[in-house]
CSV table of C-alpha atoms in Angstrom, one decimal:
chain,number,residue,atom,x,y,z
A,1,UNK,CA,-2.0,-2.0,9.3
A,2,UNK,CA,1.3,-2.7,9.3
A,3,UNK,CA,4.5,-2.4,12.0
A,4,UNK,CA,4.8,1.5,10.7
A,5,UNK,CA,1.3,2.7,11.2
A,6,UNK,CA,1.1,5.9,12.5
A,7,UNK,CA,4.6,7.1,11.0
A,8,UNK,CA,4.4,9.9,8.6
A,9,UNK,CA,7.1,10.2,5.8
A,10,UNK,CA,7.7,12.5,2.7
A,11,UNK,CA,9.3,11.3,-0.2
A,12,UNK,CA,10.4,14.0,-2.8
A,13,UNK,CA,9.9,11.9,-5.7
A,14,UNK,CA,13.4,10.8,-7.6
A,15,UNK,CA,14.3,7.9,-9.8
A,16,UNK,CA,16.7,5.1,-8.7
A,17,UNK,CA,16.6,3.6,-4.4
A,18,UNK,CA,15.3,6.3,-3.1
A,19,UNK,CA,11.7,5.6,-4.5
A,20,UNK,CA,12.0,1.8,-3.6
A,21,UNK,CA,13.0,2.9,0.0
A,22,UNK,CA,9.8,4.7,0.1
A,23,UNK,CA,7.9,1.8,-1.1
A,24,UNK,CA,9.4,-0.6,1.8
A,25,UNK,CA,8.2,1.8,4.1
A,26,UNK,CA,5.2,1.9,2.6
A,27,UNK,CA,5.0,-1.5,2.2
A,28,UNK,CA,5.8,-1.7,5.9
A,29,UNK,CA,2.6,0.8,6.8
A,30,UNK,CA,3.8,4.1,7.3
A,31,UNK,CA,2.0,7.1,5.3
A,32,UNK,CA,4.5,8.1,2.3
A,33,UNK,CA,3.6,11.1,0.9
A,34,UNK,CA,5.1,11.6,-2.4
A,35,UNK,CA,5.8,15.1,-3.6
A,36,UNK,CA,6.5,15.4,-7.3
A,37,UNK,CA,7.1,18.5,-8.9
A,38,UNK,CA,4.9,19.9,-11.0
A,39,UNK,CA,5.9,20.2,-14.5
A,40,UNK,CA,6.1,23.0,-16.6
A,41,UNK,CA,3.5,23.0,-19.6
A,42,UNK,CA,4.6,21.5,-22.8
A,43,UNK,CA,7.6,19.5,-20.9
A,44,UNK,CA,8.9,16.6,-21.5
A,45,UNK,CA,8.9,14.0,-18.6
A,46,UNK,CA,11.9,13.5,-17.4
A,47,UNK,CA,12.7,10.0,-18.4
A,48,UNK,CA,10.5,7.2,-20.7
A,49,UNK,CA,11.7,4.1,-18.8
A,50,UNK,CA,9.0,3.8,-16.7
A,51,UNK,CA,5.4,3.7,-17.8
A,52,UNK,CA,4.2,5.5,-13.9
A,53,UNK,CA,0.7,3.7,-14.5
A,54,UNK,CA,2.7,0.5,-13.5
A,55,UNK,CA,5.4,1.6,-11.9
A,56,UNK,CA,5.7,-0.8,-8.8
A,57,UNK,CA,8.5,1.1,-6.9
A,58,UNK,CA,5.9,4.0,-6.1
A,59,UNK,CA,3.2,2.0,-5.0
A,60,UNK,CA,0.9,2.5,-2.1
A,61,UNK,CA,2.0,6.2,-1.7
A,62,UNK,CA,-0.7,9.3,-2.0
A,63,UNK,CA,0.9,11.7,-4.4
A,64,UNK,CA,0.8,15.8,-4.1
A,65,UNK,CA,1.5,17.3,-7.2
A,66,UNK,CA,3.3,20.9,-5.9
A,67,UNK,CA,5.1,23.7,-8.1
A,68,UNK,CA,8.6,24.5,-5.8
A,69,UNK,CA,9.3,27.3,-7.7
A,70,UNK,CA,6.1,29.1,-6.3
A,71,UNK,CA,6.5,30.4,-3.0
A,72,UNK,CA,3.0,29.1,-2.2
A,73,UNK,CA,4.5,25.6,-3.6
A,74,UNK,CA,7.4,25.8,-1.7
A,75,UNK,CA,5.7,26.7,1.7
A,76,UNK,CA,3.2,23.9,1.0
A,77,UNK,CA,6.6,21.3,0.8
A,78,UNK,CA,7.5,23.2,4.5
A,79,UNK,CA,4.5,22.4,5.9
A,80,UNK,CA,4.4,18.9,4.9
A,81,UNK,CA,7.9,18.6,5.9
A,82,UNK,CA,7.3,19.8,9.5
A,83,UNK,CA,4.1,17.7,10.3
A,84,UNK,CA,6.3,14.3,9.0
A,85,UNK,CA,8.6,12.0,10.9
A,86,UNK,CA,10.6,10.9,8.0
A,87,UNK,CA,12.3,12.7,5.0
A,88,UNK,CA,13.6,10.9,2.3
A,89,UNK,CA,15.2,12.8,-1.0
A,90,UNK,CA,17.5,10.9,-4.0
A,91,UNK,CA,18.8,14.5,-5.2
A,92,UNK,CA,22.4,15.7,-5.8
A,93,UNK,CA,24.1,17.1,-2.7
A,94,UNK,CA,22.9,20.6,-2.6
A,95,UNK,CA,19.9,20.6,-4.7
A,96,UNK,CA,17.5,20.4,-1.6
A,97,UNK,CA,19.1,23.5,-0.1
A,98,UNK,CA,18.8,25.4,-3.2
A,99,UNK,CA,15.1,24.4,-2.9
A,100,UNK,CA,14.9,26.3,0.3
A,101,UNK,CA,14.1,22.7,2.0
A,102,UNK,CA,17.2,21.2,3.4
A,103,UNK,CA,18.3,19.7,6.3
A,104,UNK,CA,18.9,23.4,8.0
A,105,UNK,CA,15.5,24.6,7.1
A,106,UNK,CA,13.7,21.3,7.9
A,107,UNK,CA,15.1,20.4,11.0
A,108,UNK,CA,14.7,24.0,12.5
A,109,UNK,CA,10.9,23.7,12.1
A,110,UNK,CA,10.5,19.9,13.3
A,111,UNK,CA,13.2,19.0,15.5
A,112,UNK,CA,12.8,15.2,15.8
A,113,UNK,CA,12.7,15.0,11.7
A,114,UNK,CA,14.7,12.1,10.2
A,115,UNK,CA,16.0,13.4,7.1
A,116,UNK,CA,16.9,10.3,4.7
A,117,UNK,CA,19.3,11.5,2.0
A,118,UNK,CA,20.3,9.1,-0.6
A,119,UNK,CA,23.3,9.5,-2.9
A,120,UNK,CA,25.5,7.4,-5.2
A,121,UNK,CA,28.8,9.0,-3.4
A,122,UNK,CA,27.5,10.2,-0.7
A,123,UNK,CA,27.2,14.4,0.7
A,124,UNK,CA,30.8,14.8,0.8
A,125,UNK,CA,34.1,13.2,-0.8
A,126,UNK,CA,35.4,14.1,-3.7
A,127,UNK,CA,32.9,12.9,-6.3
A,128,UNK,CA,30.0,13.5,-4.1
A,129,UNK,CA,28.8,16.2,-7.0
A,130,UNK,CA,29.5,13.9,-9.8
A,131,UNK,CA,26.8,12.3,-11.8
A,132,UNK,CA,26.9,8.2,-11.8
A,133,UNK,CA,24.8,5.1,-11.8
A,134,UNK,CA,24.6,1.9,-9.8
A,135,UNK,CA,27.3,0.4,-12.2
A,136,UNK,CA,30.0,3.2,-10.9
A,137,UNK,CA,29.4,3.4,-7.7
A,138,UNK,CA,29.8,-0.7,-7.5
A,139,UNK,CA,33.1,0.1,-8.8
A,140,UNK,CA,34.2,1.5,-5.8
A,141,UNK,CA,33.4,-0.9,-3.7
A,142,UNK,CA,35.4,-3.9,-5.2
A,143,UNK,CA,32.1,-5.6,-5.5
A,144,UNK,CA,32.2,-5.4,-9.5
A,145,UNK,CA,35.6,-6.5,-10.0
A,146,UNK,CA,35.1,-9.9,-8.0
A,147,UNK,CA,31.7,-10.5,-10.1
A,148,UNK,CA,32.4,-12.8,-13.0
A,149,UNK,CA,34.2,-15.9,-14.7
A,150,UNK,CA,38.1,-16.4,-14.6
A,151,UNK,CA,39.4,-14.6,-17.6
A,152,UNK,CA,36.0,-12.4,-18.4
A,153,UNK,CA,35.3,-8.6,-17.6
A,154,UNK,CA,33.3,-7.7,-14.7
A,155,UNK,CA,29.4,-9.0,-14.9
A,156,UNK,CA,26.9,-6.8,-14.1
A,157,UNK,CA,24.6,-7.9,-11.2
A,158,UNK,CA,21.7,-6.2,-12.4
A,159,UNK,CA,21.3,-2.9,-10.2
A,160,UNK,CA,20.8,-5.6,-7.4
A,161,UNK,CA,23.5,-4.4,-5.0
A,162,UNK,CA,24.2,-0.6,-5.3
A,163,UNK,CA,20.8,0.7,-5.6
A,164,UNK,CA,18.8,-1.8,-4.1
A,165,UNK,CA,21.2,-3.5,-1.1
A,166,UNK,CA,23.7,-0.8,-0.7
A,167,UNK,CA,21.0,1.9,-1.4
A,168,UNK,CA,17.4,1.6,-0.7
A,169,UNK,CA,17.3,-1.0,2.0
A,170,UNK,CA,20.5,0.4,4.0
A,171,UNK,CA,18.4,3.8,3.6
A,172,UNK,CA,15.3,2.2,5.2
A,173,UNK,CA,17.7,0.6,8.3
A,174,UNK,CA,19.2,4.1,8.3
A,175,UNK,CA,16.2,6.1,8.6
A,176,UNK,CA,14.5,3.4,10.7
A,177,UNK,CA,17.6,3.5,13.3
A,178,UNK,CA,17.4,7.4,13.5
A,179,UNK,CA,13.7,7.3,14.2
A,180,UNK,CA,13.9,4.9,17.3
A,181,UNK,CA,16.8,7.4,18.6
A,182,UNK,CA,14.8,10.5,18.0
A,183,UNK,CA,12.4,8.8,20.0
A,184,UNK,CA,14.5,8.7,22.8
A,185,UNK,CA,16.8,11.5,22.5
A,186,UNK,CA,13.8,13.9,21.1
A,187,UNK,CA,16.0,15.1,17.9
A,188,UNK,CA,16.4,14.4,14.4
A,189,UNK,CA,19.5,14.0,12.6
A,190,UNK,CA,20.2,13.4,8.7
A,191,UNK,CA,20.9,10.6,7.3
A,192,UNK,CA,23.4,10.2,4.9
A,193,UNK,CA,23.1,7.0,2.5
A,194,UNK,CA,25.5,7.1,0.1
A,195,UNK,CA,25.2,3.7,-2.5
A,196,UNK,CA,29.1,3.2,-2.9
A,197,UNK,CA,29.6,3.0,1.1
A,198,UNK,CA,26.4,0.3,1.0
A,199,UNK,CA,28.0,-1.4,-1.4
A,200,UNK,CA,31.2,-2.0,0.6
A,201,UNK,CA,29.1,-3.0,3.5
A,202,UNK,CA,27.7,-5.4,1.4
A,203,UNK,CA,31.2,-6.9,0.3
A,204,UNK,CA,32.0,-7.6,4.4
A,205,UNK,CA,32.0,-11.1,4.0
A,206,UNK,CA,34.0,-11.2,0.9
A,207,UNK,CA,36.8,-8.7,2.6
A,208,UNK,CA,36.7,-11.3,5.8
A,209,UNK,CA,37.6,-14.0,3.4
A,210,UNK,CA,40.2,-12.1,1.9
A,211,UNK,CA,42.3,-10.9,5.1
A,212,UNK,CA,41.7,-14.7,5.7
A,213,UNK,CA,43.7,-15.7,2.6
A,214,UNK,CA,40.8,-17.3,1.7
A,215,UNK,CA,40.1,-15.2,-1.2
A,216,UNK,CA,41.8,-14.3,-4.6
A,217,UNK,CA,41.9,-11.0,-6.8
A,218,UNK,CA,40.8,-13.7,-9.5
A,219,UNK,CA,37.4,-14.0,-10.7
A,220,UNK,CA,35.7,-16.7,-10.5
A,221,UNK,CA,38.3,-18.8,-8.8
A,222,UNK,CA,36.7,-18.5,-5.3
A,223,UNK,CA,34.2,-20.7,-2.9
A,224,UNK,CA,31.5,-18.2,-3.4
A,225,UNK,CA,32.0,-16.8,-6.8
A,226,UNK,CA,31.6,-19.9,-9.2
A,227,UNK,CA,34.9,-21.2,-8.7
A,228,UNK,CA,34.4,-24.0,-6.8
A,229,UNK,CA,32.3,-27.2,-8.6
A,230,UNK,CA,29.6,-27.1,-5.7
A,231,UNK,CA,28.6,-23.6,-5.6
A,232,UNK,CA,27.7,-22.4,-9.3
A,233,UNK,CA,24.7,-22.8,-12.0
A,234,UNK,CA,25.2,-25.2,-14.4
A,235,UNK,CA,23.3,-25.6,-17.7
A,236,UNK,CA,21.0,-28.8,-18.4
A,237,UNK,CA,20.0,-30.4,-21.5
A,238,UNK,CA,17.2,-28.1,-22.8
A,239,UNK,CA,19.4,-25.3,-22.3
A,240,UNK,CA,17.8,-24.3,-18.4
A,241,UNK,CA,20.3,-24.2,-15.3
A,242,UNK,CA,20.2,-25.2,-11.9
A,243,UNK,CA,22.0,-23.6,-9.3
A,244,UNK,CA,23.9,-25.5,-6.6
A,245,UNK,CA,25.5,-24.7,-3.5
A,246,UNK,CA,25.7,-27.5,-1.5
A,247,UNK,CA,28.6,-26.4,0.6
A,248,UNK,CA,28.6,-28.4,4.0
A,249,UNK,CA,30.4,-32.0,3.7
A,250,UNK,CA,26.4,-33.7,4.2
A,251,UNK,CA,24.8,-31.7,1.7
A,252,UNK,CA,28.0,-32.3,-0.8
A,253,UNK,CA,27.7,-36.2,0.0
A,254,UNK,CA,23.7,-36.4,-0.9
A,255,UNK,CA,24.7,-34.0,-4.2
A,256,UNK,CA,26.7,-36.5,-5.2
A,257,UNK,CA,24.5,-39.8,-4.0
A,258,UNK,CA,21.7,-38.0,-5.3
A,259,UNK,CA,23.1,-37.0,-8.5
A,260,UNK,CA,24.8,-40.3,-9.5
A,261,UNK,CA,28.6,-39.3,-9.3
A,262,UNK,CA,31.0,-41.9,-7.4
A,263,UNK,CA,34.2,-41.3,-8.8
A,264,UNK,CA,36.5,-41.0,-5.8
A,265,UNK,CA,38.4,-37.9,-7.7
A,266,UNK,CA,34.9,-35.7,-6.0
A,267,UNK,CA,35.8,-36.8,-2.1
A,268,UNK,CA,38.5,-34.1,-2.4
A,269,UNK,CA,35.8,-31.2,-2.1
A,270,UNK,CA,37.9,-28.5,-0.8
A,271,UNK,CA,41.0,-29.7,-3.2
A,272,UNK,CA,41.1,-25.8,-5.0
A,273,UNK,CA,43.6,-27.5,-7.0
A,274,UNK,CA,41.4,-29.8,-8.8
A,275,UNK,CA,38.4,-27.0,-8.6
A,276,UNK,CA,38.3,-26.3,-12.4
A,277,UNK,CA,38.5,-29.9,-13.4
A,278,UNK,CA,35.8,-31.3,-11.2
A,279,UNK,CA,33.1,-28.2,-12.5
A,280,UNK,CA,34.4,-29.6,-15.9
A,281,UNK,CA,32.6,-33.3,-14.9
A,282,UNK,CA,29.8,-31.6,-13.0
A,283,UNK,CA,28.9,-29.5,-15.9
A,284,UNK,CA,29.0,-32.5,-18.7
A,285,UNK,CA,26.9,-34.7,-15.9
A,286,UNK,CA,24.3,-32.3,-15.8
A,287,UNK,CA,24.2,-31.7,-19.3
A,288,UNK,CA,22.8,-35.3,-19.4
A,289,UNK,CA,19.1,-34.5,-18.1
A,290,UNK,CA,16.7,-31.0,-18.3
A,291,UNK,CA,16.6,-28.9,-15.9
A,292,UNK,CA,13.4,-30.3,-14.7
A,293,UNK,CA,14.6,-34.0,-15.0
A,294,UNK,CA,17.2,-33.1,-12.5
A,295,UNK,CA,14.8,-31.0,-9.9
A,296,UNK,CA,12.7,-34.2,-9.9
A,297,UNK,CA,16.1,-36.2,-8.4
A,298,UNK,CA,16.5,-33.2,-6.3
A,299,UNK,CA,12.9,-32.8,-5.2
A,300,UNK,CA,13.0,-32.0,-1.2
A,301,UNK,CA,15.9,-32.9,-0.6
A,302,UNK,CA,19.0,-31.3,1.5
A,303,UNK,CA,21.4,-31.1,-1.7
A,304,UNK,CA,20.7,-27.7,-2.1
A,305,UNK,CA,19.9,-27.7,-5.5
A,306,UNK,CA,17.4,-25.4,-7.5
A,307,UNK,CA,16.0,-24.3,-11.2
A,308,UNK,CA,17.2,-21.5,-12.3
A,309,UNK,CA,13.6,-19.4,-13.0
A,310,UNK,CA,12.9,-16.5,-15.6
A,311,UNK,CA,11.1,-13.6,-14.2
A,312,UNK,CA,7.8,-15.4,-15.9
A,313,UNK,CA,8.6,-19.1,-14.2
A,314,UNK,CA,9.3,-17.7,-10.3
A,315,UNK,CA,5.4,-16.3,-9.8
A,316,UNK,CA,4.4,-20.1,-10.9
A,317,UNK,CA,6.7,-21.9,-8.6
A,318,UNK,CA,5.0,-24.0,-5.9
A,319,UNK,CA,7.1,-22.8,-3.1
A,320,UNK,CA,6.6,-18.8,-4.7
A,321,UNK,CA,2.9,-19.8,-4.8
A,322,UNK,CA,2.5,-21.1,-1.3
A,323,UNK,CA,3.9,-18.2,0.0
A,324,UNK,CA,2.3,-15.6,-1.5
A,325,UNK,CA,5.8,-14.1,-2.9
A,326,UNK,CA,4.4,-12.4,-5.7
A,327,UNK,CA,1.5,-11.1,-5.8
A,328,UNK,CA,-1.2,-9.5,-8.5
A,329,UNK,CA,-1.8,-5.0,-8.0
A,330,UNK,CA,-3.4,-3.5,-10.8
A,331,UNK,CA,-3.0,-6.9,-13.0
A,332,UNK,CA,0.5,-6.2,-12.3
A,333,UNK,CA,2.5,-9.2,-11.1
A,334,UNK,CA,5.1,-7.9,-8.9
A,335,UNK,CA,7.1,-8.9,-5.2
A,336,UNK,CA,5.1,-9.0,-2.1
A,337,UNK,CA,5.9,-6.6,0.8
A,338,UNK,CA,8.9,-8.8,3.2
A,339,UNK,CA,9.2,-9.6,5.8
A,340,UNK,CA,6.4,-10.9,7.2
A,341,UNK,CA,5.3,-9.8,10.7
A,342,UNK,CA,3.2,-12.3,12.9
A,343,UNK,CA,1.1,-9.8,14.8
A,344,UNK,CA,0.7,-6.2,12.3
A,345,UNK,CA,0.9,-7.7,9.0
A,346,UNK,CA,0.7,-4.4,6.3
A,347,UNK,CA,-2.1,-4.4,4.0
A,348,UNK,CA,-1.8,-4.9,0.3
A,349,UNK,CA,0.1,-2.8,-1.5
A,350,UNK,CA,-2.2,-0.2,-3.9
A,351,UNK,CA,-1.2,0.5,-7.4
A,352,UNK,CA,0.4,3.5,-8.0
A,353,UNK,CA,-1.5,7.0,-7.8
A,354,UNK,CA,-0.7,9.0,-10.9
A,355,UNK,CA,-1.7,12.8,-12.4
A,356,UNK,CA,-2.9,13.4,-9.0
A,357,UNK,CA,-2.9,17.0,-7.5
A,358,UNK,CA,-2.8,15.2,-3.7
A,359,UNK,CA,-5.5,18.1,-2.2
A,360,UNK,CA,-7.0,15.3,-0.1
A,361,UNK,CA,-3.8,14.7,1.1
A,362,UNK,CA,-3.6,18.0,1.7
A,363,UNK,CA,-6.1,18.1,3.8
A,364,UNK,CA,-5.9,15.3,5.6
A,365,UNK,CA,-2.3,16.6,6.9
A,366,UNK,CA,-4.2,20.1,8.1
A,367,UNK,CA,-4.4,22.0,5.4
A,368,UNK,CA,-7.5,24.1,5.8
A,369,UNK,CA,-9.9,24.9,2.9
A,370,UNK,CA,-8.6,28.5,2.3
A,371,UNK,CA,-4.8,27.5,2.4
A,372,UNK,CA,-5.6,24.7,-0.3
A,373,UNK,CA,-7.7,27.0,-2.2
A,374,UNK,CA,-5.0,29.3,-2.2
A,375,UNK,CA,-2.5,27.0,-3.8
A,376,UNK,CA,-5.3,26.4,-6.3
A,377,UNK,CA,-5.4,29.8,-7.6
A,378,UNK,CA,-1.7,30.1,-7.4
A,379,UNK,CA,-1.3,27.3,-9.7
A,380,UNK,CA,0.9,25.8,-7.2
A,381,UNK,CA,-0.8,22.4,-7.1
């Protein structure tokens, strides 16, 4: 059942975090409603990336198909809203008042609503009406600039830490954190998740480091940002990397008893000086053997060493495999729900629910007959 059965949440469907927060609390057991807007005839959808037939971020939610700019629409949205405990929206600050459904509106009909609002730069500042993507709101942060090799541009970590981190996941702790208050207090509040504040969260560590003068404006010259020899990928003989991080003086002592490297030079581990030099010697050793020669050496030990898999290689590993870490929806391979729970483990995801006009849905929220009919003829659903 999961450790959110019982909690009702509607998503108004968006592209980016806000959808993959909706799936984590689906994933987790709550009932995510999905309200996408019904299109106009003849339109265009609003973006090709996704194919929504295997669209894994909207996965085990019911979907209710509803035209907002009806007034029967609109009132259905209202009603949905008021019988939910959660909210959660990925428009432009604004856009949901204009739709007669914002945080005024909805909180005045169901006072212990939890109204999730995800943004790139959050509902105020000055760029909070400014369009952007994961990459710009990383900017912010510092995040991007201290991502990459001494001497390169900023890398790119996928949309890894913006949307997902910074966005989705602090919008699930966010929303999460409200509820359990409003259960106390008896009120909702909004929730404002803006992706450029998560993504300074995100950097805390990194800005410790730094007030500790233990971290430099230069890429890729730090202890956690491929500067040091033991904590960065290296590529093997077939052209494959591993990754390793073996950071604590035992785990650098097996690396290098495992691996084969005596020279004295490597005793000097935390010698920044000699950093660049001894990755030099790392790299050509590992050069020497594939990347599955050298996993063998490594095989269960504590020198924190791993392949470095594609996105076809990490369903097949033993230790993905064991686990159940990816899983098969729809002959879809995609991630499993996490974490796991010991007691109210959620039940498997569902593939996602497309063209759908949702008037089960409807019903199953209270809707009666007559009102659903009455959308019917309106052409509001």
């Amino acid at each position: 059942m999961g450790p959110l059965h019982g909690i009702k949440v509607v998503e108004f469907a968006a592209l980016g975090p806000c959808p993959m927060a909706a799936m984590i609390l689906a994933d987790l057991g709550a009932e995510v409603v999905r309200i996408e807007r019904k299109p106009a005839p003849g339109a265009k959808p609003a973006s090709d990336l996704f194919d929504p037939n295997i669209d894994i971020l909207n996965r085990s939610r019911r979907v209710v198909t509803l035209d907002l700019k009806k007034p029967e629409g609109l009132a259905a949205a209202r009603e949905l809203v008021a019988r939910a405990d959660i909210l959660v929206e990925g428009y432009r600050p604004g856009v949901m008042e204009r739709l007669g459904v914002g945080p005024d509106e909805s909180l005045n009909a169901n006072p212990r609503l939890v109204y999730g609002r995800m943004t790139g730069w959050g509902q105020t500042g000055p760029l909070a009406h400014t369009a952007g993507h994961d990459i710009n709101y990383l900017s912010l942060s510092g995040a991007l600039h201290a991502i990459g090799e001494p001497g390169g541009k900023p890398v790119v970590p996928l949309n890894l830490v913006a949307d997902c981190g910074g966005g989705a996941m602090l919008l699930v702790v966010g929303v999460l954190a409200a509820l359990t208050e409003a259960r106390n207090s008896g009120k909702g509040q909004v929730v404002d998740a803006a992706m450029t504040d998560g993504s300074a969260l995100l950097m805390t560590m990194m800005y410790t480091l730094k007030a500790m003068g233990q971290w430099g404006q230069t890429r890729g010259s730090n202890l956690l940002d491929g500067g040091a020899h033991f904590y960065d990928t290296y590529r093997c003989a077939d052209g494959k990397y591993v990754s390793i991080g073996p950071i604590e003086p035992q785990f650098y002592a097996l690396f290098l008893q495992k691996a084969g490297i005596d020279d004295p030079d490597f005793s000097q581990q935390w010698d920044r000086a000699r950093w660049p030099e001894l990755k030099s010697r790392v790299a050509e050793h590992l050069a020497t053997r594939t990347r599955d020669e050298w996993c063998a050496v490594f095989d269960g030990s504590d020198a924190c060493v791993a392949p470095v898999l594609d996105m076809d290689e990490a369903p097949e590993h033993p230790h993905n495999r064991a686990r159940g870490t990816f899983i098969e929806v729809g002959g879809v391979i995609q991630p499993a729900p996490a974490p796991r729970f010991s007691r109210s483990p959620p039940a498997s995801p569902r593939p996602p629910q497309v063209g759908a006009t949702g008037e089960d849905v409807l019903a199953d929220w209270g809707f009666t007959p007559d009102a659903i009919d009455g959308l019917r003829r309106a052409g509001a659903i």
